[in-house]
CSV table of C-alpha atoms in Angstrom, one decimal:
chain,number,residue,atom,x,y,z
A,1,MET,CA,20.9,3.4,-66.3
A,2,GLY,CA,18.6,5.1,-63.9
A,3,LYS,CA,20.7,4.1,-61.0
A,4,GLN,CA,23.8,5.9,-62.2
A,5,SER,CA,24.2,9.2,-60.4
A,6,THR,CA,24.8,12.4,-62.3
A,7,VAL,CA,27.5,13.2,-59.8
A,8,SER,CA,30.8,11.4,-60.4
A,9,GLY,CA,31.9,8.8,-57.9
A,10,GLU,CA,35.2,10.5,-57.5
A,11,LEU,CA,33.5,13.8,-56.5
A,12,LEU,CA,31.3,11.9,-54.0
A,13,ALA,CA,34.3,10.1,-52.5
A,14,ARG,CA,36.0,13.5,-51.9
A,15,LEU,CA,32.9,14.9,-50.4
A,16,ALA,CA,32.4,11.8,-48.2
A,17,ALA,CA,36.0,12.1,-46.9
A,18,GLY,CA,35.4,15.7,-45.7
A,19,VAL,CA,32.2,15.3,-43.8
A,20,PRO,CA,31.2,13.4,-40.7
A,21,GLY,CA,28.9,10.4,-41.1
A,22,VAL,CA,28.4,8.3,-44.1
A,23,LEU,CA,27.3,9.8,-47.5
A,24,PHE,CA,25.3,7.6,-49.8
A,25,THR,CA,23.1,7.5,-52.8
A,26,TYR,CA,20.3,4.9,-52.6
A,27,TRP,CA,18.4,3.6,-55.6
A,28,LEU,CA,15.0,2.0,-55.7
A,29,SER,CA,13.6,0.5,-59.0
A,30,ALA,CA,10.4,1.7,-60.5
A,31,THR,CA,8.8,-1.6,-59.6
A,32,GLU,CA,10.0,-1.2,-56.0
A,33,ASP,CA,11.5,-4.7,-55.9
A,34,GLN,CA,15.2,-3.9,-56.4
A,35,HIS,CA,17.5,-1.5,-54.5
A,36,CYS,CA,21.1,-0.8,-54.0
A,37,PHE,CA,23.7,1.8,-53.0
A,38,PRO,CA,25.3,3.2,-56.2
A,39,PHE,CA,27.6,5.1,-53.8
A,40,LEU,CA,28.4,4.5,-50.1
A,41,GLY,CA,31.2,6.4,-48.3
A,42,GLU,CA,34.3,4.5,-47.3
A,43,ARG,CA,33.4,5.2,-43.6
A,44,ALA,CA,30.9,2.3,-43.9
A,45,ARG,CA,33.7,-0.2,-44.3
A,46,PRO,CA,35.3,0.0,-40.8
A,47,LEU,CA,31.9,0.5,-39.2
A,48,PHE,CA,30.0,-2.4,-40.6
A,49,GLY,CA,32.7,-4.6,-42.2
A,50,LEU,CA,30.9,-4.2,-45.6
A,51,ALA,CA,32.6,-3.3,-48.9
A,52,PRO,CA,30.8,-0.3,-50.4
A,53,GLU,CA,31.3,-1.8,-53.9
A,54,ALA,CA,29.4,-4.9,-52.9
A,55,LEU,CA,26.4,-2.8,-52.0
A,56,ALA,CA,26.3,-1.3,-55.5
A,57,ALA,CA,24.6,-4.6,-56.6
A,58,SER,CA,22.2,-4.9,-53.7
A,59,ALA,CA,21.4,-3.0,-50.5
A,60,ASP,CA,20.3,-6.2,-48.7
A,61,PRO,CA,23.6,-6.7,-46.7
A,62,LEU,CA,23.3,-3.3,-45.1
A,63,PHE,CA,19.6,-3.7,-44.4
A,64,ALA,CA,20.3,-7.0,-42.7
A,65,LEU,CA,22.3,-5.2,-40.1
A,66,ILE,CA,19.2,-3.2,-38.9
A,67,HIS,CA,18.0,-4.2,-35.4
A,68,PRO,CA,14.9,-6.4,-35.7
A,69,GLU,CA,12.9,-4.0,-33.4
A,70,ASP,CA,13.7,-1.1,-35.8
A,71,VAL,CA,12.9,-2.7,-39.1
A,72,ALA,CA,9.1,-2.2,-38.8
A,73,GLY,CA,8.0,0.7,-41.0
A,74,LEU,CA,11.3,1.2,-42.7
A,75,ALA,CA,10.2,-0.2,-46.1
A,76,ASP,CA,7.0,1.8,-46.0
A,77,SER,CA,8.8,5.0,-45.2
A,78,ILE,CA,11.1,4.5,-48.3
A,79,VAL,CA,8.2,3.7,-50.6
A,80,ALA,CA,6.2,6.7,-49.3
A,81,SER,CA,9.2,9.0,-49.9
A,82,ALA,CA,9.6,7.6,-53.4
A,83,ARG,CA,6.0,8.1,-54.3
A,84,THR,CA,5.6,11.6,-52.9
A,85,LEU,CA,9.2,12.7,-53.5
A,86,THR,CA,9.4,14.0,-50.0
A,87,PRO,CA,12.6,13.9,-47.9
A,88,TRP,CA,13.3,10.6,-46.1
A,89,GLN,CA,14.4,10.4,-42.5
A,90,TYR,CA,14.7,7.4,-40.2
A,91,ARG,CA,16.3,6.4,-36.9
A,92,GLY,CA,17.4,2.8,-36.1
A,93,ARG,CA,20.1,0.6,-34.6
A,94,LEU,CA,22.7,-1.0,-36.9
A,95,ARG,CA,25.0,-3.8,-35.9
A,96,LEU,CA,28.6,-2.8,-36.0
A,97,GLN,CA,31.5,-5.0,-37.1
A,98,SER,CA,32.1,-5.6,-33.4
A,99,GLY,CA,28.7,-7.1,-33.1
A,100,GLU,CA,27.4,-4.2,-31.0
A,101,PHE,CA,24.3,-2.3,-32.0
A,102,GLN,CA,24.4,1.5,-32.1
A,103,TRP,CA,21.9,4.1,-33.1
A,104,PHE,CA,22.1,5.9,-36.5
A,105,GLU,CA,20.0,8.6,-38.1
A,106,GLY,CA,19.6,8.7,-41.9
A,107,SER,CA,18.4,11.7,-43.9
A,108,SER,CA,18.1,12.0,-47.7
A,109,THR,CA,16.3,13.8,-50.6
A,110,PRO,CA,14.7,11.8,-53.4
A,111,GLU,CA,14.9,12.5,-57.1
A,112,ARG,CA,12.9,10.7,-59.8
A,113,GLN,CA,15.0,9.2,-62.7
A,114,ASP,CA,14.1,9.0,-66.4
A,115,ASP,CA,13.2,5.3,-66.1
A,116,GLY,CA,10.8,5.8,-63.2
A,117,SER,CA,13.2,4.7,-60.5
A,118,THR,CA,14.1,6.9,-57.6
A,119,LEU,CA,17.5,8.0,-56.4
A,120,TRP,CA,18.2,9.4,-52.9
A,121,TYR,CA,21.1,11.6,-52.0
A,122,GLY,CA,21.8,11.6,-48.3
A,123,TYR,CA,23.9,10.7,-45.3
A,124,PHE,CA,23.6,8.8,-42.0
A,125,ASN,CA,25.3,9.7,-38.7
A,126,ASN,CA,26.1,7.7,-35.5
A,127,ILE,CA,23.8,9.2,-32.8
A,128,GLN,CA,24.6,6.7,-30.1
A,129,TYR,CA,26.0,9.4,-27.8
A,130,TYR,CA,22.9,11.5,-28.1
A,131,LYS,CA,20.7,8.5,-27.5
A,132,GLU,CA,22.6,7.6,-24.4
A,133,LEU,CA,22.4,11.2,-23.3
A,134,GLU,CA,18.6,11.1,-24.0
A,135,VAL,CA,18.2,7.9,-22.0
A,136,SER,CA,20.3,9.4,-19.2
A,137,LEU,CA,18.2,12.5,-19.1
A,138,ARG,CA,15.0,10.5,-19.1
A,139,GLU,CA,16.4,8.3,-16.3
A,140,SER,CA,17.4,11.5,-14.3
A,141,GLU,CA,14.0,13.0,-14.9
A,142,ALA,CA,12.3,9.7,-13.9
A,143,GLU,CA,14.4,9.4,-10.8
A,144,PHE,CA,13.7,13.0,-9.8
A,145,ALA,CA,10.0,12.4,-10.4
A,146,PHE,CA,10.2,9.2,-8.3
A,147,GLN,CA,11.9,10.9,-5.4
A,148,ALA,CA,9.4,13.7,-5.5
A,149,GLN,CA,6.5,11.3,-5.5
A,150,PHE,CA,8.1,9.3,-2.7
A,151,GLN,CA,8.6,12.4,-0.6
A,152,LYS,CA,5.0,13.5,-1.3
A,153,LEU,CA,3.8,10.0,-0.2
A,154,ILE,CA,5.9,10.2,3.0
A,155,ALA,CA,4.5,13.6,3.8
A,156,LYS,CA,1.0,12.4,3.1
A,157,LEU,CA,1.4,9.3,5.3
A,158,SER,CA,3.1,11.3,8.1
A,159,THR,CA,0.2,13.8,8.1
A,160,ARG,CA,-2.3,11.0,8.2
A,161,PHE,CA,-0.6,9.4,11.2
A,162,ILE,CA,-0.4,12.7,13.0
A,163,ASN,CA,-4.1,13.2,12.6
A,164,LEU,CA,-5.1,9.7,13.6
A,165,GLY,CA,-7.8,9.7,16.2
A,166,PHE,CA,-7.7,7.4,19.2
A,167,GLY,CA,-8.5,3.8,18.3
A,168,THR,CA,-7.7,4.2,14.6
A,169,ILE,CA,-4.1,3.1,14.5
A,170,ASP,CA,-5.0,-0.2,12.8
A,171,GLN,CA,-6.8,1.6,10.0
A,172,GLY,CA,-3.8,3.9,9.6
A,173,ILE,CA,-1.4,1.0,9.3
A,174,ASP,CA,-3.7,-0.8,6.8
A,175,GLU,CA,-3.8,2.4,4.6
A,176,LEU,CA,0.0,2.8,4.8
A,177,LEU,CA,0.6,-0.8,3.7
A,178,MET,CA,-1.8,-0.3,0.8
A,179,GLU,CA,-0.2,3.0,-0.3
A,180,ILE,CA,3.3,1.5,-0.1
A,181,GLY,CA,2.3,-1.8,-1.8
A,182,LYS,CA,0.8,0.1,-4.8
A,183,PHE,CA,3.7,2.7,-4.9
A,184,PHE,CA,6.4,0.0,-5.2
A,185,GLY,CA,4.3,-2.4,-7.2
A,186,VAL,CA,4.8,-5.3,-4.8
A,187,ASP,CA,2.3,-8.1,-4.2
A,188,ARG,CA,2.1,-8.0,-0.4
A,189,ALA,CA,3.0,-5.5,2.3
A,190,TYR,CA,2.8,-6.5,6.0
A,191,LEU,CA,3.6,-5.8,9.6
A,192,TYR,CA,4.7,-8.6,12.0
A,193,ARG,CA,5.1,-8.3,15.8
A,194,PHE,CA,7.4,-10.3,18.0
A,195,SER,CA,6.6,-11.8,21.4
A,196,ASP,CA,8.7,-10.3,24.2
A,197,ASP,CA,11.1,-13.2,24.1
A,198,TYR,CA,11.4,-13.2,20.3
A,199,ARG,CA,10.3,-16.8,20.0
A,200,VAL,CA,7.0,-16.1,18.3
A,201,MET,CA,5.9,-13.7,15.5
A,202,THR,CA,2.4,-12.7,14.4
A,203,ASN,CA,1.2,-11.0,11.3
A,204,SER,CA,-0.9,-8.1,12.7
A,205,HIS,CA,-1.6,-6.2,9.4
A,206,GLU,CA,-1.4,-7.2,5.8
A,207,TRP,CA,-2.2,-5.7,2.4
A,208,CYS,CA,-2.4,-7.9,-0.8
A,209,GLY,CA,-2.5,-6.9,-4.4
A,210,LYS,CA,-5.4,-7.9,-6.6
A,211,GLY,CA,-5.7,-11.7,-6.9
A,212,VAL,CA,-2.9,-12.3,-4.4
A,213,PRO,CA,-4.0,-14.7,-1.5
A,214,SER,CA,-3.7,-13.4,2.1
A,215,LEU,CA,-1.3,-15.2,4.4
A,216,LYS,CA,-2.4,-13.4,7.6
A,217,ALA,CA,-4.6,-16.2,9.0
A,218,SER,CA,-1.8,-18.7,8.6
A,219,GLN,CA,0.8,-16.4,10.2
A,220,GLN,CA,-0.5,-16.2,13.7
A,221,GLN,CA,1.7,-17.2,16.7
A,222,VAL,CA,4.4,-18.6,14.4
A,223,ALA,CA,7.3,-20.2,16.3
A,224,ILE,CA,10.5,-18.6,15.0
A,225,GLU,CA,12.9,-21.2,16.5
A,226,SER,CA,11.6,-24.0,14.2
A,227,PHE,CA,13.2,-22.1,11.2
A,228,HIS,CA,16.9,-22.0,12.0
A,229,TRP,CA,18.1,-19.8,9.1
A,230,TRP,CA,15.2,-17.3,9.7
A,231,HIS,CA,15.9,-17.4,13.4
A,232,ASP,CA,19.5,-16.2,12.7
A,233,ARG,CA,18.2,-13.4,10.5
A,234,ILE,CA,15.8,-12.3,13.2
A,235,HIS,CA,18.7,-12.2,15.6
A,236,GLU,CA,20.6,-9.9,13.2
A,237,MET,CA,17.5,-7.7,12.8
A,238,VAL,CA,17.0,-7.4,16.6
A,239,SER,CA,20.7,-7.1,17.6
A,240,ARG,CA,22.0,-4.9,14.8
A,241,GLY,CA,19.0,-3.5,13.0
A,242,ARG,CA,19.8,-5.4,9.8
A,243,VAL,CA,17.5,-5.4,6.8
A,244,ILE,CA,16.7,-8.8,5.5
A,245,PHE,CA,16.8,-9.0,1.7
A,246,VAL,CA,16.0,-12.2,-0.2
A,247,GLU,CA,16.7,-11.5,-3.8
A,248,ASP,CA,15.8,-15.0,-5.1
A,249,VAL,CA,14.0,-17.4,-2.8
A,250,ARG,CA,15.1,-20.3,-4.9
A,251,ARG,CA,18.8,-19.5,-4.2
A,252,LEU,CA,18.5,-19.5,-0.4
A,253,PRO,CA,21.2,-21.6,1.3
A,254,LYS,CA,20.8,-25.3,2.1
A,255,ARG,CA,20.3,-24.5,5.7
A,256,ALA,CA,17.2,-22.6,4.8
A,257,HIS,CA,15.5,-25.5,3.1
A,258,GLN,CA,12.4,-25.2,5.4
A,259,GLU,CA,12.1,-21.5,4.7
A,260,ARG,CA,12.6,-21.9,1.0
A,261,LYS,CA,9.9,-24.6,0.8
A,262,LEU,CA,7.4,-22.5,2.8
A,263,LEU,CA,8.1,-19.3,0.8
A,264,LEU,CA,7.8,-21.1,-2.5
A,265,GLU,CA,4.5,-22.6,-1.4
A,266,GLN,CA,3.4,-19.0,-0.6
A,267,GLY,CA,4.4,-18.0,-4.1
A,268,VAL,CA,7.1,-15.6,-2.9
A,269,ALA,CA,10.0,-14.9,-5.3
A,270,SER,CA,11.8,-12.2,-3.4
A,271,MET,CA,11.3,-10.1,-0.3
A,272,PHE,CA,12.5,-7.3,2.0
A,273,CYS,CA,12.0,-7.2,5.8
A,274,VAL,CA,12.9,-4.1,7.8
A,275,PRO,CA,13.0,-3.9,11.7
A,276,VAL,CA,10.4,-1.7,13.5
A,277,GLN,CA,11.5,-0.2,16.7
A,278,ILE,CA,9.6,1.3,19.7
A,279,ARG,CA,11.7,3.1,22.3
A,280,GLY,CA,14.9,1.7,20.8
A,281,ARG,CA,13.7,-1.9,21.0
A,282,VAL,CA,12.8,-4.0,17.9
A,283,THR,CA,9.2,-5.1,18.4
A,284,GLY,CA,8.6,-6.5,14.9
A,285,PHE,CA,9.2,-5.9,11.2
A,286,PHE,CA,7.7,-4.3,8.1
A,287,GLY,CA,8.1,-6.2,4.9
A,288,VAL,CA,7.1,-6.5,1.2
A,289,ASP,CA,6.9,-9.6,-1.0
A,290,SER,CA,7.1,-9.9,-4.8
A,291,LEU,CA,5.6,-13.0,-6.4
A,292,ARG,CA,7.7,-12.6,-9.5
A,293,LYS,CA,11.4,-12.1,-10.2
A,294,ARG,CA,12.0,-8.4,-10.4
A,295,GLN,CA,14.7,-5.7,-10.5
A,296,TRP,CA,14.7,-3.9,-7.2
A,297,ARG,CA,16.0,-0.4,-6.9
A,298,ARG,CA,19.5,-0.2,-5.4
A,299,ASP,CA,18.2,2.1,-2.7
A,300,GLN,CA,15.1,-0.1,-2.0
A,301,ALA,CA,16.3,-1.0,1.5
A,302,ASP,CA,16.9,2.7,2.4
A,303,LEU,CA,13.4,3.6,1.2
A,304,LEU,CA,11.8,0.9,3.2
A,305,VAL,CA,13.8,1.9,6.2
A,306,ILE,CA,12.2,5.3,5.9
A,307,ILE,CA,8.8,3.7,5.9
A,308,SER,CA,9.7,1.5,8.9
A,309,GLY,CA,10.8,4.7,10.8
A,310,LEU,CA,7.4,6.2,10.0
A,311,LEU,CA,5.7,3.1,11.3
A,312,SER,CA,7.9,3.1,14.4
A,313,GLY,CA,7.1,6.7,15.2
A,314,ALA,CA,3.4,6.1,14.8
A,315,LEU,CA,3.3,3.0,16.9
A,316,GLU,CA,5.3,4.7,19.7
A,317,ARG,CA,3.0,7.7,19.6
A,318,HIS,CA,0.0,5.4,19.7
A,319,ARG,CA,1.5,3.5,22.7
A,320,LEU,CA,2.0,6.7,24.7
A,321,GLU,CA,-1.4,8.2,23.8
A,322,GLU,CA,-3.2,4.9,24.6
A,323,LYS,CA,-1.5,4.8,28.0
A,324,LEU,CA,-2.3,8.4,28.8
A,325,LEU,CA,-5.9,8.1,27.4
A,326,ASN,CA,-6.6,4.9,29.2
A,327,GLN,CA,-5.5,6.5,32.5
A,328,SER,CA,-7.9,9.4,32.0
A,329,ILE,CA,-10.9,7.9,30.2
A,330,ARG,CA,-11.1,4.5,31.9
A,331,ASP,CA,-13.1,3.7,35.0
A,332,PRO,CA,-10.5,2.1,37.3
A,333,LEU,CA,-13.2,-0.2,38.9
A,334,THR,CA,-14.8,-1.8,35.9
A,335,GLY,CA,-12.3,-1.0,33.1
A,336,LEU,CA,-15.1,0.6,31.0
A,337,HIS,CA,-14.8,4.0,29.5
A,338,ASN,CA,-16.0,6.9,31.7
A,339,ARG,CA,-17.9,10.1,31.3
A,340,ARG,CA,-14.8,12.0,30.1
A,341,TYR,CA,-14.7,9.7,27.1
A,342,LEU,CA,-18.4,9.6,26.5
A,343,ILE,CA,-19.1,13.3,26.0
A,344,PRO,CA,-16.6,13.8,23.1
A,345,ARG,CA,-17.7,10.6,21.6
A,346,LEU,CA,-21.3,11.7,21.6
A,347,GLU,CA,-20.3,15.0,20.0
A,348,GLU,CA,-18.4,13.1,17.3
A,349,LEU,CA,-21.4,10.9,16.6
A,350,LEU,CA,-23.7,14.0,16.5
A,351,GLY,CA,-21.4,15.7,14.0
A,352,ARG,CA,-21.5,12.6,11.8
A,353,SER,CA,-25.2,12.6,12.0
A,354,GLN,CA,-25.4,16.2,10.8
A,355,ARG,CA,-22.9,15.7,8.0
A,356,PHE,CA,-23.7,12.2,6.8
A,357,GLY,CA,-27.0,11.3,8.3
A,358,ASP,CA,-25.6,8.5,10.5
A,359,THR,CA,-27.8,7.5,13.4
A,360,PHE,CA,-27.3,6.2,16.9
A,361,SER,CA,-29.2,5.9,20.2
A,362,LEU,CA,-28.3,5.4,23.8
A,363,ALA,CA,-29.7,3.7,27.0
A,364,LEU,CA,-29.0,4.7,30.6
A,365,PHE,CA,-29.0,1.7,33.0
A,366,ASP,CA,-29.2,1.8,36.8
A,367,VAL,CA,-28.7,-1.1,39.1
A,368,ASP,CA,-32.0,-1.5,41.1
A,369,HIS,CA,-31.9,-1.0,44.9
A,370,PHE,CA,-28.1,-0.7,44.8
A,371,LYS,CA,-28.0,1.2,48.1
A,372,GLN,CA,-29.7,-1.7,49.8
A,373,ILE,CA,-27.2,-4.2,48.2
A,374,ASN,CA,-24.3,-2.1,49.6
A,375,ASP,CA,-25.9,-1.9,53.0
A,376,SER,CA,-26.6,-5.7,53.1
A,377,VAL,CA,-23.3,-7.1,51.7
A,378,GLY,CA,-20.9,-4.2,52.0
A,379,HIS,CA,-19.3,-1.7,49.7
A,380,LEU,CA,-16.5,-4.1,48.5
A,381,ALA,CA,-19.1,-6.7,47.5
A,382,GLY,CA,-21.1,-3.9,45.9
A,383,ASP,CA,-18.1,-3.0,43.8
A,384,HIS,CA,-17.8,-6.6,42.8
A,385,ILE,CA,-21.4,-6.6,41.6
A,386,LEU,CA,-20.7,-3.5,39.5
A,387,ARG,CA,-17.8,-5.3,37.9
A,388,GLN,CA,-20.0,-8.2,37.1
A,389,PHE,CA,-22.7,-6.0,35.6
A,390,ALA,CA,-20.0,-4.3,33.5
A,391,GLY,CA,-19.1,-7.8,32.3
A,392,VAL,CA,-22.7,-8.5,31.2
A,393,LEU,CA,-22.8,-5.2,29.3
A,394,ARG,CA,-19.6,-6.1,27.4
A,395,GLN,CA,-21.0,-9.5,26.6
A,396,GLN,CA,-24.3,-8.4,25.4
A,397,ALA,CA,-23.3,-5.2,23.6
A,398,ARG,CA,-21.9,-5.3,20.1
A,399,THR,CA,-18.2,-4.5,19.3
A,400,THR,CA,-19.3,-1.2,17.6
A,401,ASP,CA,-21.3,0.0,20.7
A,402,VAL,CA,-19.8,2.2,23.3
A,403,VAL,CA,-20.1,1.0,26.9
A,404,VAL,CA,-19.5,3.5,29.7
A,405,ARG,CA,-19.7,3.7,33.5
A,406,PHE,CA,-21.5,7.0,33.8
A,407,GLY,CA,-21.2,7.3,37.6
A,408,GLY,CA,-22.0,5.3,40.7
A,409,GLU,CA,-24.3,2.5,39.7
A,410,GLU,CA,-25.3,4.1,36.4
A,411,PHE,CA,-24.1,2.9,33.0
A,412,ILE,CA,-24.6,4.1,29.5
A,413,VAL,CA,-24.5,2.1,26.2
A,414,VAL,CA,-24.4,4.0,22.9
A,415,PHE,CA,-25.8,1.9,20.1
A,416,VAL,CA,-23.8,3.2,17.1
A,417,GLY,CA,-25.6,3.0,13.7
A,418,THR,CA,-28.8,1.9,15.4
A,419,ALA,CA,-32.0,3.9,15.8
A,420,ALA,CA,-33.8,3.7,19.2
A,421,GLU,CA,-36.6,1.4,18.0
A,422,ASP,CA,-34.0,-1.1,16.6
A,423,ALA,CA,-32.0,-1.0,19.8
A,424,VAL,CA,-34.9,-1.9,22.1
A,425,PRO,CA,-34.4,-5.7,21.6
A,426,ILE,CA,-30.7,-5.3,22.6
A,427,VAL,CA,-31.7,-3.4,25.8
A,428,GLN,CA,-34.3,-6.1,26.6
A,429,ARG,CA,-31.7,-8.8,26.2
A,430,ILE,CA,-29.4,-6.9,28.6
A,431,ILE,CA,-32.2,-6.6,31.2
A,432,GLU,CA,-33.0,-10.3,30.8
A,433,ALA,CA,-29.4,-11.3,31.0
A,434,VAL,CA,-28.9,-9.4,34.3
A,435,ARG,CA,-32.1,-11.0,35.7
A,436,GLN,CA,-30.9,-14.5,34.9
A,437,ALA,CA,-27.2,-14.0,35.9
A,438,LEU,CA,-25.9,-15.4,39.2
A,439,PHE,CA,-24.2,-12.4,40.9
A,440,GLN,CA,-21.8,-13.2,43.7
A,441,ALA,CA,-21.1,-11.0,46.6
A,442,GLY,CA,-19.2,-12.0,49.8
A,443,GLY,CA,-19.6,-15.6,49.0
A,444,SER,CA,-23.4,-15.3,48.6
A,445,ALA,CA,-25.6,-15.2,45.6
A,446,VAL,CA,-27.4,-11.9,45.1
A,447,HIS,CA,-30.4,-11.3,42.8
A,448,VAL,CA,-29.9,-8.2,40.7
A,449,THR,CA,-32.1,-6.3,38.3
A,450,VAL,CA,-31.6,-3.1,36.3
A,451,SER,CA,-33.8,-0.4,34.9
A,452,ALA,CA,-33.2,1.5,31.7
A,453,GLY,CA,-34.2,4.7,29.9
A,454,MET,CA,-33.6,5.1,26.2
A,455,ALA,CA,-33.2,8.1,24.0
A,456,GLY,CA,-32.8,8.5,20.2
A,457,LEU,CA,-32.1,11.2,17.7
A,458,GLY,CA,-34.7,13.7,16.6
A,459,GLU,CA,-37.3,12.9,19.2
A,460,VAL,CA,-37.8,16.7,19.9
A,461,PRO,CA,-37.7,18.3,16.4
A,462,ALA,CA,-37.9,21.8,17.8
A,463,LEU,CA,-34.6,21.4,19.8
A,464,PRO,CA,-31.2,20.4,18.5
A,465,ASP,CA,-29.8,17.1,19.9
A,466,THR,CA,-26.8,17.5,22.2
A,467,PRO,CA,-25.0,15.1,24.5
A,468,ASP,CA,-26.8,16.7,27.5
A,469,SER,CA,-30.2,16.6,25.9
A,470,LEU,CA,-29.9,12.9,24.9
A,471,ILE,CA,-28.6,11.9,28.3
A,472,GLY,CA,-31.3,14.1,30.0
A,473,ARG,CA,-34.1,12.3,28.1
A,474,ALA,CA,-32.7,8.9,28.9
A,475,ASP,CA,-32.4,9.9,32.6
A,476,GLU,CA,-36.0,11.1,32.7
A,477,ARG,CA,-37.2,7.8,31.2
A,478,LEU,CA,-35.0,5.8,33.6
A,479,TYR,CA,-36.7,7.7,36.5
A,480,ARG,CA,-40.1,6.6,35.0
A,481,ALA,CA,-38.9,3.0,34.7
A,482,LYS,CA,-38.0,3.0,38.4
A,483,ALA,CA,-41.4,4.6,39.3
A,484,ALA,CA,-43.1,1.9,37.2
A,485,GLY,CA,-41.6,-0.9,39.4
A,486,ARG,CA,-38.1,-1.2,38.1
A,487,ASP,CA,-36.6,-4.1,36.1
A,488,CYS,CA,-37.9,-2.6,32.8
A,489,LEU,CA,-37.2,-0.2,30.0
A,490,VAL,CA,-38.9,3.1,29.1
A,491,SER,CA,-38.4,4.4,25.6
A,492,ALA,CA,-40.1,7.1,23.5
A,493,SER,CA,-42.9,4.6,23.0
A,494,GLY,CA,-43.5,4.0,26.7
A,495,ILE,CA,-42.8,1.2,29.2
A,496,VAL,CA,-41.3,-2.1,27.8
A,497,ARG,CA,-41.3,-5.1,30.1
A,498,ILE,CA,-39.7,-8.4,29.4
């Protein structure tokens, strides 16, 4: 028969006993619908619990031991080898007699028989050790790559915080939460702040993955004491710097039934919360949520503590800078920014105008007849009027505008992103608001009006715009407004009265 090997079984048995692995001959009929192992080394018996002689009738029992995930493509590879008479090689997992699956590699050379069938001479070896080594190396490489990427991310975020300008800390925190959320593949990343007595917590910053609902609006001024289990965890965080890790929200203790109910309503499956400290005092916590059950890294808490430390340092630096800057760039009488703040801000806006084409304009305001007001009601009452006028400017200006006490009774408003002609209605509104306001001085009502001069970019094409040139043009137009009877605006287009 075609399936009978030309090599005697006795010789094959001797060869099989002297080599590692399992020697075999495998036969496939010409019609490709029958197959068997005319010879299979005795090493197969203890490995798989199969009698080699049983496989001489059909190879099915051995093929049945192949892992389901490794079966795909096996039959096609055998048929392809038979039709082209090219060597056959394959890797797959086989179930051992113990029930465990281990990796084997088979290799053989085909030979066409007289009846058209094909006979392969080959062997297969257990390569489980090499597979485990391969997996270990891949895991080591992946871990090295992860740590390198994490260190790169920390360096990037540290640099970003170091270079943050005044007033951009919120943007920096938002960017950090986004970077961390994406890096760890979580669904939410957030920063909470505690009240001084630790009774209330507020979500100050939050990043959410695509399609994940935000919780920030519902997490303002949340009373901690109403959640007893969480209150204890916060105490541990504050007193001992403990990291809070909830691996499975559904398995929270009975005492945390309120917390479990709320977290499940929010879709949270697991979470980490790490304390944030400023000057050695825990002021809040940084956390991440996962909306699905996941396998966290064993060092996840340590990695998040590093992020928390970065946040703590940035917030502490911001606190100190804000305190120092406020002392130097704030007018102590009105609380507005002063000239020291204005000039660098104008230089920054001019730079953006040159690079990106951004526009802005400014108006210089002066309280009309202020000397007479001081002489009639006294300097303390005059200071009170200046504070009231500063309040009108804050109320009427937009949040993006820059409001400055320039000196004495002069104030400047910089209309960011707004050309002079578009800012005219805002200035008119300010002048009208002052006229209608009820100013109080020394227990008496005082009628107050203001005059204004406005300047915009590019009004003198032959000369470059500078902070001094813009302020100078606005000052010259303010002088014209006063000469025209006060209580009005002068812009590049002329006198504008309400």
